[in-house]
Short mmCIF file of N, CA, C and O in Angstrom, two decimals:
data_model
loop_
_atom_site.label_atom_id
_atom_site.label_comp_id
_atom_site.label_asym_id
_atom_site.label_seq_id
_atom_site.Cartn_x
_atom_site.Cartn_y
_atom_site.Cartn_z
N ILE A 280 6.74 0.29 1.50
CA ILE A 280 6.22 -0.52 0.35
C ILE A 280 5.05 -1.50 1.04
O ILE A 280 5.30 -2.47 1.36
N ILE A 281 3.96 -1.38 0.05
CA ILE A 281 2.86 -2.41 0.02
C ILE A 281 3.12 -3.58 -1.11
O ILE A 281 3.10 -3.00 -2.08
N ASN A 282 3.34 -4.49 -0.75
CA ASN A 282 3.33 -5.67 -1.50
C ASN A 282 2.08 -6.45 -1.92
O ASN A 282 0.82 -6.49 -0.87
N VAL A 283 1.76 -6.51 -3.37
CA VAL A 283 0.44 -6.96 -4.01
C VAL A 283 0.60 -7.87 -4.85
O VAL A 283 1.60 -7.71 -5.75
N GLN A 284 -0.03 -9.03 -4.53
CA GLN A 284 0.32 -9.90 -5.76
C GLN A 284 -1.19 -9.97 -6.52
O GLN A 284 -2.35 -9.89 -6.16
N GLU A 285 -0.37 -9.49 -8.29
CA GLU A 285 -1.64 -9.60 -8.84
C GLU A 285 -2.67 -10.72 -8.96
O GLU A 285 -2.42 -11.78 -8.97
N GLY A 286 -3.76 -10.45 -9.25
CA GLY A 286 -5.06 -11.58 -9.33
C GLY A 286 -5.43 -12.13 -7.58
O GLY A 286 -6.15 -12.45 -7.81
N ARG A 287 -4.62 -11.48 -6.70
CA ARG A 287 -5.07 -12.05 -5.80
C ARG A 287 -5.47 -10.70 -4.88
O ARG A 287 -6.14 -11.19 -3.49
N VAL A 288 -5.77 -9.37 -5.45
CA VAL A 288 -6.11 -8.40 -4.13
C VAL A 288 -7.47 -8.04 -4.75
O VAL A 288 -7.68 -7.79 -5.80
N THR A 289 -8.42 -8.06 -3.90
CA THR A 289 -9.91 -7.52 -4.32
C THR A 289 -10.31 -6.18 -4.75
O THR A 289 -9.36 -5.35 -3.85
N PHE A 290 -11.19 -5.44 -5.25
CA PHE A 290 -11.18 -4.22 -5.07
C PHE A 290 -11.73 -3.61 -3.66
O PHE A 290 -11.27 -2.49 -3.78
N GLU A 291 -12.25 -4.43 -2.75
CA GLU A 291 -12.58 -3.84 -1.78
C GLU A 291 -11.25 -3.86 -0.91
O GLU A 291 -10.89 -2.50 -0.20
N VAL A 292 -10.17 -4.75 -1.02
CA VAL A 292 -9.15 -4.23 -0.36
C VAL A 292 -8.25 -3.04 -0.66
O VAL A 292 -7.90 -2.25 -0.12
N LEU A 293 -8.13 -2.97 -2.24
CA LEU A 293 -7.67 -1.71 -2.65
C LEU A 293 -8.26 -0.70 -2.42
O LEU A 293 -7.80 0.67 -2.36
N LYS A 294 -9.73 -0.86 -2.16
CA LYS A 294 -10.45 0.43 -1.94
C LYS A 294 -10.21 1.07 -0.23
O LYS A 294 -10.07 2.05 0.04
N LYS A 295 -10.07 -0.07 0.46
CA LYS A 295 -9.70 0.32 1.69
C LYS A 295 -8.51 0.57 1.90
O LYS A 295 -7.78 1.72 3.07
N ILE A 296 -7.12 0.12 1.35
CA ILE A 296 -5.86 1.01 1.47
C ILE A 296 -6.07 2.35 0.75
O ILE A 296 -5.45 3.17 1.37
N LYS A 297 -6.89 2.71 -0.46
CA LYS A 297 -6.89 3.87 -0.31
C LYS A 297 -7.58 5.17 0.31
O LYS A 297 -6.96 5.82 0.48
N GLU A 298 -8.52 4.67 1.37
CA GLU A 298 -9.20 5.41 2.04
C GLU A 298 -8.36 5.60 3.34
O GLU A 298 -8.29 6.72 3.70
N LEU A 299 -7.55 4.55 3.64
CA LEU A 299 -6.53 4.58 4.90
C LEU A 299 -5.53 5.60 4.08
O LEU A 299 -5.44 6.39 5.31
N ILE A 300 -4.84 5.65 3.21
CA ILE A 300 -4.08 6.61 2.90
C ILE A 300 -4.26 7.91 2.89
O ILE A 300 -3.51 8.82 2.95
N GLU A 301 -5.40 7.93 1.94
CA GLU A 301 -6.18 9.34 2.22
C GLU A 301 -6.24 9.95 3.45
O GLU A 301 -5.91 11.36 3.71
N SER A 302 -6.63 9.17 4.21
CA SER A 302 -6.71 9.76 5.60
C SER A 302 -5.42 10.00 6.68
O SER A 302 -5.40 10.73 7.56
N HIS A 303 -4.39 9.67 5.83
CA HIS A 303 -3.08 10.18 6.39
C HIS A 303 -1.77 10.37 5.38
O HIS A 303 -0.90 10.26 5.48
N PRO A 304 -2.35 11.93 5.04
CA PRO A 304 -1.48 12.64 4.26
C PRO A 304 -0.47 12.98 5.03
O PRO A 304 -0.44 13.57 5.86
N GLY A 305 0.81 12.95 4.03
CA GLY A 305 2.35 13.45 4.62
C GLY A 305 3.19 13.73 3.50
O GLY A 305 2.57 14.14 2.20
N ASN A 306 4.26 13.62 3.92
CA ASN A 306 5.39 14.00 2.97
C ASN A 306 6.10 12.63 2.55
O ASN A 306 7.25 12.79 1.46
N CYS A 307 5.70 11.42 2.71
CA CYS A 307 6.61 10.22 2.33
C CYS A 307 6.19 9.50 1.06
O CYS A 307 4.74 9.66 1.21
N TYR A 308 6.89 9.12 0.30
CA TYR A 308 6.55 8.29 -0.59
C TYR A 308 5.85 6.97 -0.50
O TYR A 308 6.02 6.58 0.50
N LEU A 309 4.95 6.86 -1.21
CA LEU A 309 4.23 5.67 -0.93
C LEU A 309 4.59 4.57 -2.68
O LEU A 309 4.25 5.11 -3.54
N PHE A 310 5.29 3.30 -2.14
CA PHE A 310 5.12 2.28 -2.97
C PHE A 310 4.68 1.32 -2.89
O PHE A 310 4.23 0.77 -2.00
N PHE A 311 4.43 0.67 -4.12
CA PHE A 311 3.60 -0.66 -4.25
C PHE A 311 4.56 -1.57 -5.10
O PHE A 311 4.81 -1.21 -6.28
N ASN A 312 4.78 -3.05 -4.52
CA ASN A 312 5.54 -4.09 -5.09
C ASN A 312 4.52 -5.01 -5.72
O ASN A 312 3.91 -5.58 -5.01
N ILE A 313 4.09 -4.70 -6.78
CA ILE A 313 3.27 -5.64 -7.71
C ILE A 313 4.04 -7.24 -8.32
O ILE A 313 5.04 -6.89 -9.00
N THR A 314 3.67 -7.92 -7.96
CA THR A 314 4.18 -9.62 -8.45
C THR A 314 3.08 -10.06 -9.10
O THR A 314 1.73 -10.42 -8.79
N GLY A 315 3.59 -10.99 -9.91
CA GLY A 315 2.98 -11.85 -10.39
C GLY A 315 3.18 -12.73 -11.99
O GLY A 315 4.13 -11.51 -12.52
N ASN A 316 3.18 -13.77 -12.18
CA ASN A 316 3.47 -14.34 -13.74
C ASN A 316 4.86 -14.27 -13.54
O ASN A 316 5.61 -14.15 -14.65
N GLY A 317 5.59 -14.38 -12.31
CA GLY A 317 7.17 -14.51 -12.67
C GLY A 317 7.71 -13.02 -12.63
O GLY A 317 8.83 -13.14 -12.51
N THR A 318 6.86 -12.21 -12.80
CA THR A 318 7.56 -10.81 -12.68
C THR A 318 7.12 -9.96 -11.27
O THR A 318 6.29 -10.08 -10.37
N LYS A 319 8.25 -9.00 -11.32
CA LYS A 319 7.94 -8.20 -9.80
C LYS A 319 8.18 -6.55 -10.54
O LYS A 319 9.21 -6.30 -10.82
N LYS A 320 7.27 -5.59 -10.28
CA LYS A 320 7.30 -4.54 -10.50
C LYS A 320 7.16 -3.75 -9.42
O LYS A 320 6.14 -3.69 -8.71
N ILE A 321 8.00 -2.41 -9.32
CA ILE A 321 7.39 -1.21 -8.10
C ILE A 321 7.21 -0.25 -8.72
O ILE A 321 7.76 0.44 -9.61
N TYR A 322 6.10 0.41 -8.23
CA TYR A 322 5.60 1.78 -8.64
C TYR A 322 5.47 2.67 -7.59
O TYR A 322 5.15 2.42 -6.12
N LYS A 323 5.98 3.78 -7.86
CA LYS A 323 5.80 4.83 -6.93
C LYS A 323 4.58 5.81 -7.29
O LYS A 323 3.79 5.96 -8.56
N SER A 324 3.70 5.72 -6.33
CA SER A 324 2.23 6.61 -6.39
C SER A 324 2.38 8.30 -6.82
O SER A 324 3.36 8.93 -6.13
N LYS A 325 1.92 8.27 -7.88
CA LYS A 325 1.83 9.55 -8.19
C LYS A 325 1.08 10.74 -7.69
O LYS A 325 1.21 11.79 -7.45
N GLU A 326 0.19 10.11 -7.06
CA GLU A 326 -1.10 10.71 -6.17
C GLU A 326 -1.03 10.86 -4.76
O GLU A 326 -1.48 11.84 -4.30
N PHE A 327 -0.47 9.58 -4.10
CA PHE A 327 -0.47 9.88 -2.78
C PHE A 327 0.94 9.89 -2.06
O PHE A 327 1.90 9.36 -2.42
N LYS A 328 1.07 10.55 -0.96
CA LYS A 328 2.09 10.50 -0.13
C LYS A 328 1.70 10.67 1.29
O LYS A 328 0.32 11.37 1.68
N VAL A 329 2.27 9.81 2.30
CA VAL A 329 1.84 9.63 3.79
C VAL A 329 2.70 9.95 4.80
O VAL A 329 3.57 10.40 4.64
N ASN A 330 1.72 10.06 5.93
CA ASN A 330 2.56 10.45 6.96
C ASN A 330 2.54 8.72 8.09
O ASN A 330 1.92 8.21 8.12
N PRO A 331 3.72 8.29 7.63
CA PRO A 331 3.65 6.82 8.12
C PRO A 331 3.59 6.46 9.80
O PRO A 331 4.52 6.23 10.48
N SER A 332 2.43 7.16 10.19
CA SER A 332 2.33 6.98 11.64
C SER A 332 1.83 5.75 12.23
O SER A 332 1.79 4.74 11.12
N SER A 333 2.22 5.31 13.34
CA SER A 333 1.71 4.09 14.01
C SER A 333 0.30 3.80 13.68
O SER A 333 0.63 2.16 13.48
N GLU A 334 -0.32 4.54 13.86
CA GLU A 334 -1.75 4.12 13.55
C GLU A 334 -1.91 3.54 12.10
O GLU A 334 -2.53 2.67 11.56
N LEU A 335 -1.23 4.21 10.82
CA LEU A 335 -1.55 3.90 9.49
C LEU A 335 -0.78 2.68 9.40
O LEU A 335 -1.22 1.67 8.64
N ILE A 336 0.72 2.44 9.92
CA ILE A 336 1.09 1.21 9.76
C ILE A 336 0.52 0.08 10.48
O ILE A 336 0.13 -1.05 9.81
N SER A 337 -0.08 0.58 11.82
CA SER A 337 -0.80 -0.72 12.42
C SER A 337 -2.44 -1.09 11.36
O SER A 337 -2.41 -2.17 11.11
N ASN A 338 -2.88 -0.40 10.72
CA ASN A 338 -4.13 -0.40 10.32
C ASN A 338 -3.70 -1.06 8.67
O ASN A 338 -4.68 -1.82 7.88
N LEU A 339 -2.61 -0.80 7.88
CA LEU A 339 -2.21 -1.11 6.47
C LEU A 339 -1.75 -2.60 7.09
O LEU A 339 -2.20 -3.53 6.21
N LYS A 340 -1.26 -2.82 8.24
CA LYS A 340 -0.86 -4.43 8.61
C LYS A 340 -2.08 -5.19 8.57
O LYS A 340 -2.18 -6.60 7.99
N LYS A 341 -3.23 -4.79 9.33
CA LYS A 341 -4.07 -5.31 9.16
C LYS A 341 -4.88 -5.60 8.00
O LYS A 341 -5.78 -6.77 7.84
N ILE A 342 -5.11 -4.94 7.12
CA ILE A 342 -5.51 -5.14 5.69
C ILE A 342 -4.50 -5.86 4.72
O ILE A 342 -4.97 -6.79 4.21
N VAL A 343 -3.19 -5.63 4.55
CA VAL A 343 -2.63 -6.38 3.84
C VAL A 343 -1.53 -7.49 4.46
O VAL A 343 -1.23 -8.14 3.78
N GLY A 344 -1.61 -7.40 5.66
CA GLY A 344 -0.86 -8.72 6.63
C GLY A 344 0.53 -7.81 6.55
O GLY A 344 1.15 -6.92 6.09
N GLU A 345 1.22 -8.23 7.87
CA GLU A 345 2.12 -7.70 8.40
C GLU A 345 3.44 -8.23 7.28
O GLU A 345 4.31 -7.29 7.10
N HIS A 346 3.24 -9.26 6.53
CA HIS A 346 4.58 -9.67 5.89
C HIS A 346 4.44 -8.95 4.44
O HIS A 346 5.03 -9.22 3.68
N ASN A 347 3.20 -8.44 4.15
CA ASN A 347 3.14 -7.33 2.76
C ASN A 347 3.24 -5.89 3.05
O ASN A 347 3.02 -5.25 2.20
N LEU A 348 3.93 -5.56 3.99
CA LEU A 348 3.98 -4.03 4.33
C LEU A 348 5.88 -4.07 4.86
O LEU A 348 6.46 -4.46 5.79
N ASN A 349 6.45 -3.19 4.19
CA ASN A 349 7.89 -2.98 4.32
C ASN A 349 7.97 -1.35 4.72
O ASN A 349 7.54 -0.59 4.03
N ILE A 350 8.77 -1.08 5.63
CA ILE A 350 8.75 0.33 6.19
C ILE A 350 10.29 0.60 5.76
O ILE A 350 11.33 -0.10 6.49
N ASN A 351 10.49 1.55 4.75
CA ASN A 351 12.23 1.62 4.48
C ASN A 351 12.31 3.34 5.00
O ASN A 351 11.55 4.06 4.94
#
């Protein structure tokens, strides 16, 4: 699960996330937890499934911050 706070994530950050997950295709579902204005919504990606390799996890942590990435 990638945690994203509405209004705080730039287009460039989203672009980096997309490029990274595109380069790690796999069979695991990808979820986004969007928070903002006192609400919280979880979305499952319809387009992407990933291989949660250590490289992907490490690079996602660099982009979104370690506290914004949950592996289940």
